[in-house]
Tab-separated table of C-alpha atoms in Angstrom:
chain	number	residue	atom	x	y	z
D	1	PHE	CA	-107.218	51.834	-42.928
D	2	SER	CA	-110.444	51.141	-44.643
D	3	LYS	CA	-108.441	50.332	-47.774
D	4	LEU	CA	-105.877	47.952	-46.144
D	5	GLY	CA	-105.540	44.714	-48.091
D	6	THR	CA	-107.226	46.138	-51.132
D	7	GLY	CA	-103.957	46.163	-53.134
D	8	ALA	CA	-104.702	49.858	-54.463
D	9	GLY	CA	-101.302	51.226	-55.564
D	10	SER	CA	-99.229	48.240	-54.575
D	11	ILE	CA	-96.139	46.685	-56.312
D	12	PHE	CA	-95.398	44.034	-53.718
D	13	GLY	CA	-99.002	42.793	-53.017
D	14	LYS	CA	-101.640	43.900	-50.666
D	15	GLY	CA	-100.669	45.747	-47.500
D	16	VAL	CA	-99.831	49.214	-46.147
D	17	TYR	CA	-96.808	50.878	-47.641
D	18	PHE	CA	-94.201	52.983	-45.840
D	19	ARG	CA	-90.976	54.716	-46.850
D	20	ALA	CA	-88.126	55.565	-44.562
D	21	ASP	CA	-87.446	59.089	-46.351
D	22	PRO	CA	-90.321	61.605	-45.453
D	23	GLU	CA	-89.351	63.658	-48.575
D	24	SER	CA	-89.919	60.855	-50.958
D	25	VAL	CA	-93.708	60.205	-49.795
D	26	LYS	CA	-94.680	63.696	-50.383
D	27	ILE	CA	-95.732	62.754	-54.041
D	28	TYR	CA	-98.596	60.957	-52.463
D	29	GLY	CA	-99.976	63.823	-50.499
D	30	SER	CA	-98.975	66.736	-48.438
D	31	VAL	CA	-99.603	65.319	-44.966
D	32	VAL	CA	-96.765	63.060	-43.885
D	33	LYS	CA	-97.018	61.338	-40.515
D	34	GLU	CA	-94.403	58.887	-38.571
D	35	TYR	CA	-95.361	55.417	-37.649
D	36	TYR	CA	-94.033	52.508	-35.602
D	37	LEU	CA	-94.059	49.154	-37.532
D	38	ASN	CA	-94.167	45.887	-35.940
D	39	LEU	CA	-92.666	43.573	-38.465
D	40	LEU	CA	-91.497	40.349	-36.526
D	41	ASN	CA	-90.679	38.355	-39.768
D	42	PRO	CA	-90.573	40.188	-42.718
D	43	PHE	CA	-89.474	39.127	-46.099
D	44	ILE	CA	-86.110	40.945	-46.529
D	45	TYR	CA	-84.926	42.137	-49.842
D	46	ILE	CA	-81.405	43.387	-49.844
D	47	ALA	CA	-79.752	45.814	-52.062
D	48	ALA	CA	-78.133	43.664	-54.754
D	49	ASP	CA	-74.771	45.311	-55.164
D	50	THR	CA	-73.098	42.026	-55.950
D	51	ASP	CA	-73.903	38.649	-57.831
D	52	THR	CA	-73.970	37.041	-54.540
D	53	GLU	CA	-76.569	39.413	-53.018
D	54	ALA	CA	-78.519	39.159	-56.172
D	55	ARG	CA	-78.532	35.512	-56.168
D	56	HIS	CA	-79.535	35.455	-52.569
D	57	ASN	CA	-82.562	37.634	-53.351
D	58	VAL	CA	-83.668	35.438	-56.333
D	59	ASN	CA	-83.117	32.246	-54.260
D	60	GLN	CA	-85.151	33.552	-51.397
D	61	PHE	CA	-87.848	34.533	-53.618
D	62	ILE	CA	-87.799	31.064	-55.485
D	63	ASN	CA	-88.304	29.388	-51.906
D	64	VAL	CA	-91.347	31.486	-51.467
D	65	LEU	CA	-92.695	30.382	-54.907
D	66	LYS	CA	-91.925	26.632	-54.243
D	67	ALA	CA	-93.598	26.848	-50.830
D	68	ASN	CA	-96.725	27.863	-52.641
D	69	ASN	CA	-96.486	24.926	-55.329
D	70	PHE	CA	-95.426	27.330	-58.060
D	71	LYS	CA	-93.597	25.453	-60.675
D	72	VAL	CA	-90.146	26.918	-60.967
D	73	THR	CA	-88.411	25.664	-64.124
D	74	SER	CA	-84.581	26.125	-64.790
D	75	SER	CA	-85.759	28.576	-67.644
D	76	LEU	CA	-87.725	30.608	-64.974
D	77	ARG	CA	-84.768	30.679	-62.657
D	78	GLN	CA	-82.512	32.053	-65.185
D	79	LEU	CA	-84.819	34.676	-66.356
D	80	LEU	CA	-85.163	35.953	-62.716
D	81	TYR	CA	-81.324	35.768	-62.265
D	82	ASP	CA	-80.916	37.730	-65.599
D	83	ASP	CA	-83.389	40.290	-64.583
D	84	VAL	CA	-81.913	41.071	-61.524
D	85	LEU	CA	-78.267	40.605	-62.275
D	86	GLU	CA	-78.282	42.424	-65.638
D	87	ASN	CA	-81.410	44.651	-65.799
D	88	ALA	CA	-81.379	45.883	-62.133
D	89	GLY	CA	-84.725	44.245	-61.575
D	90	GLY	CA	-86.197	44.001	-58.187
D	91	LEU	CA	-88.758	42.148	-56.158
D	92	ASP	CA	-91.547	43.937	-57.837
D	93	THR	CA	-90.281	42.504	-61.135
D	94	MET	CA	-89.860	38.971	-59.917
D	95	ILE	CA	-93.561	39.170	-58.385
D	96	GLU	CA	-94.757	40.475	-61.862
D	97	LEU	CA	-92.928	37.648	-63.825
D	98	THR	CA	-94.130	35.019	-61.586
D	99	CYS	CA	-97.117	34.810	-59.048
D	100	GLY	CA	-98.584	38.292	-59.843
D	101	VAL	CA	-99.138	41.227	-57.462
D	102	GLU	CA	-102.677	39.937	-56.897
D	103	ASN	CA	-101.256	36.644	-55.392
D	104	ALA	CA	-97.990	37.967	-53.726
D	105	THR	CA	-99.268	38.783	-50.151
D	106	ASN	CA	-100.711	35.352	-49.901
D	107	TYR	CA	-97.566	33.560	-51.136
D	108	PHE	CA	-95.476	35.517	-48.443
D	109	LYS	CA	-97.978	34.930	-45.669
D	110	LYS	CA	-98.273	31.352	-46.287
D	111	CYS	CA	-94.511	31.207	-45.823
D	112	GLY	CA	-94.779	32.923	-42.404
D	113	TYR	CA	-93.910	36.342	-43.428
D	114	ASP	CA	-95.765	39.422	-41.800
D	115	GLY	CA	-94.619	42.001	-44.229
D	116	ILE	CA	-91.693	43.181	-46.599
D	117	VAL	CA	-88.594	45.219	-45.809
D	118	ASN	CA	-87.166	46.382	-49.157
D	119	LEU	CA	-83.557	47.421	-48.196
D	120	ASP	CA	-82.869	48.558	-51.778
D	121	VAL	CA	-85.057	51.607	-51.532
D	122	LEU	CA	-86.074	51.480	-47.941
D	123	ASP	CA	-89.783	50.587	-48.519
D	124	PHE	CA	-91.619	48.677	-45.852
D	125	VAL	CA	-95.092	46.952	-46.233
D	126	ALA	CA	-97.242	45.819	-43.238
D	127	TYR	CA	-100.028	43.206	-43.818
D	128	GLU	CA	-102.151	43.822	-40.802
D	129	PRO	CA	-103.413	47.017	-39.050
D	130	ASN	CA	-102.161	45.873	-35.626
D	131	GLN	CA	-98.564	46.061	-37.018
D	132	ILE	CA	-98.926	49.903	-37.377
D	133	LYS	CA	-98.824	52.567	-34.774
D	134	LEU	CA	-98.914	56.314	-35.162
D	135	ARG	CA	-95.787	57.590	-33.628
D	136	GLN	CA	-97.597	60.224	-31.509
D	137	ASN	CA	-99.457	57.322	-29.733
D	138	LYS	CA	-97.523	57.222	-26.542
D	139	GLN	CA	-99.025	53.847	-25.272
D	140	PRO	CA	-99.200	51.697	-28.267
D	141	THR	CA	-100.907	48.304	-27.983
D	142	MET	CA	-101.325	45.302	-30.156
D	143	ALA	CA	-105.014	45.965	-30.289
D	144	ALA	CA	-106.242	46.406	-33.865
D	145	SER	CA	-108.670	49.407	-32.628
D	146	THR	CA	-105.543	51.542	-31.878
D	147	ALA	CA	-103.899	51.030	-35.068
D	148	ALA	CA	-103.791	54.615	-35.996
């Protein structure tokens, strides 16, 4: 966890990234391990199969921006809606178009989120080491020293 929070390779901000499908992570290395994640209040991005779901995602993200005093104009709101609705854009695109990857984690944390759950592709992001436990650890605790 020496690189935790450095943002290396991130698209949703700084944190540790996980994916539900073990096969899909093999592109990052041959050693795949299972972990428990303790995400108590994650920002949840749902699969946007309908206009209603897409608008929910955009509105929820706009609330994060506003809580961080980011000026959300009507043209920006429309740009985000259009990107998600017409171009199959996702959370990563909304972050790029607005606050930027370098600020995203702080924006989400300021709103009380402790990570991200992207239900569109089953990605998970944890912000702190004490949220992550190796599955082989039979007695996990909340202590950061036992994170792996």
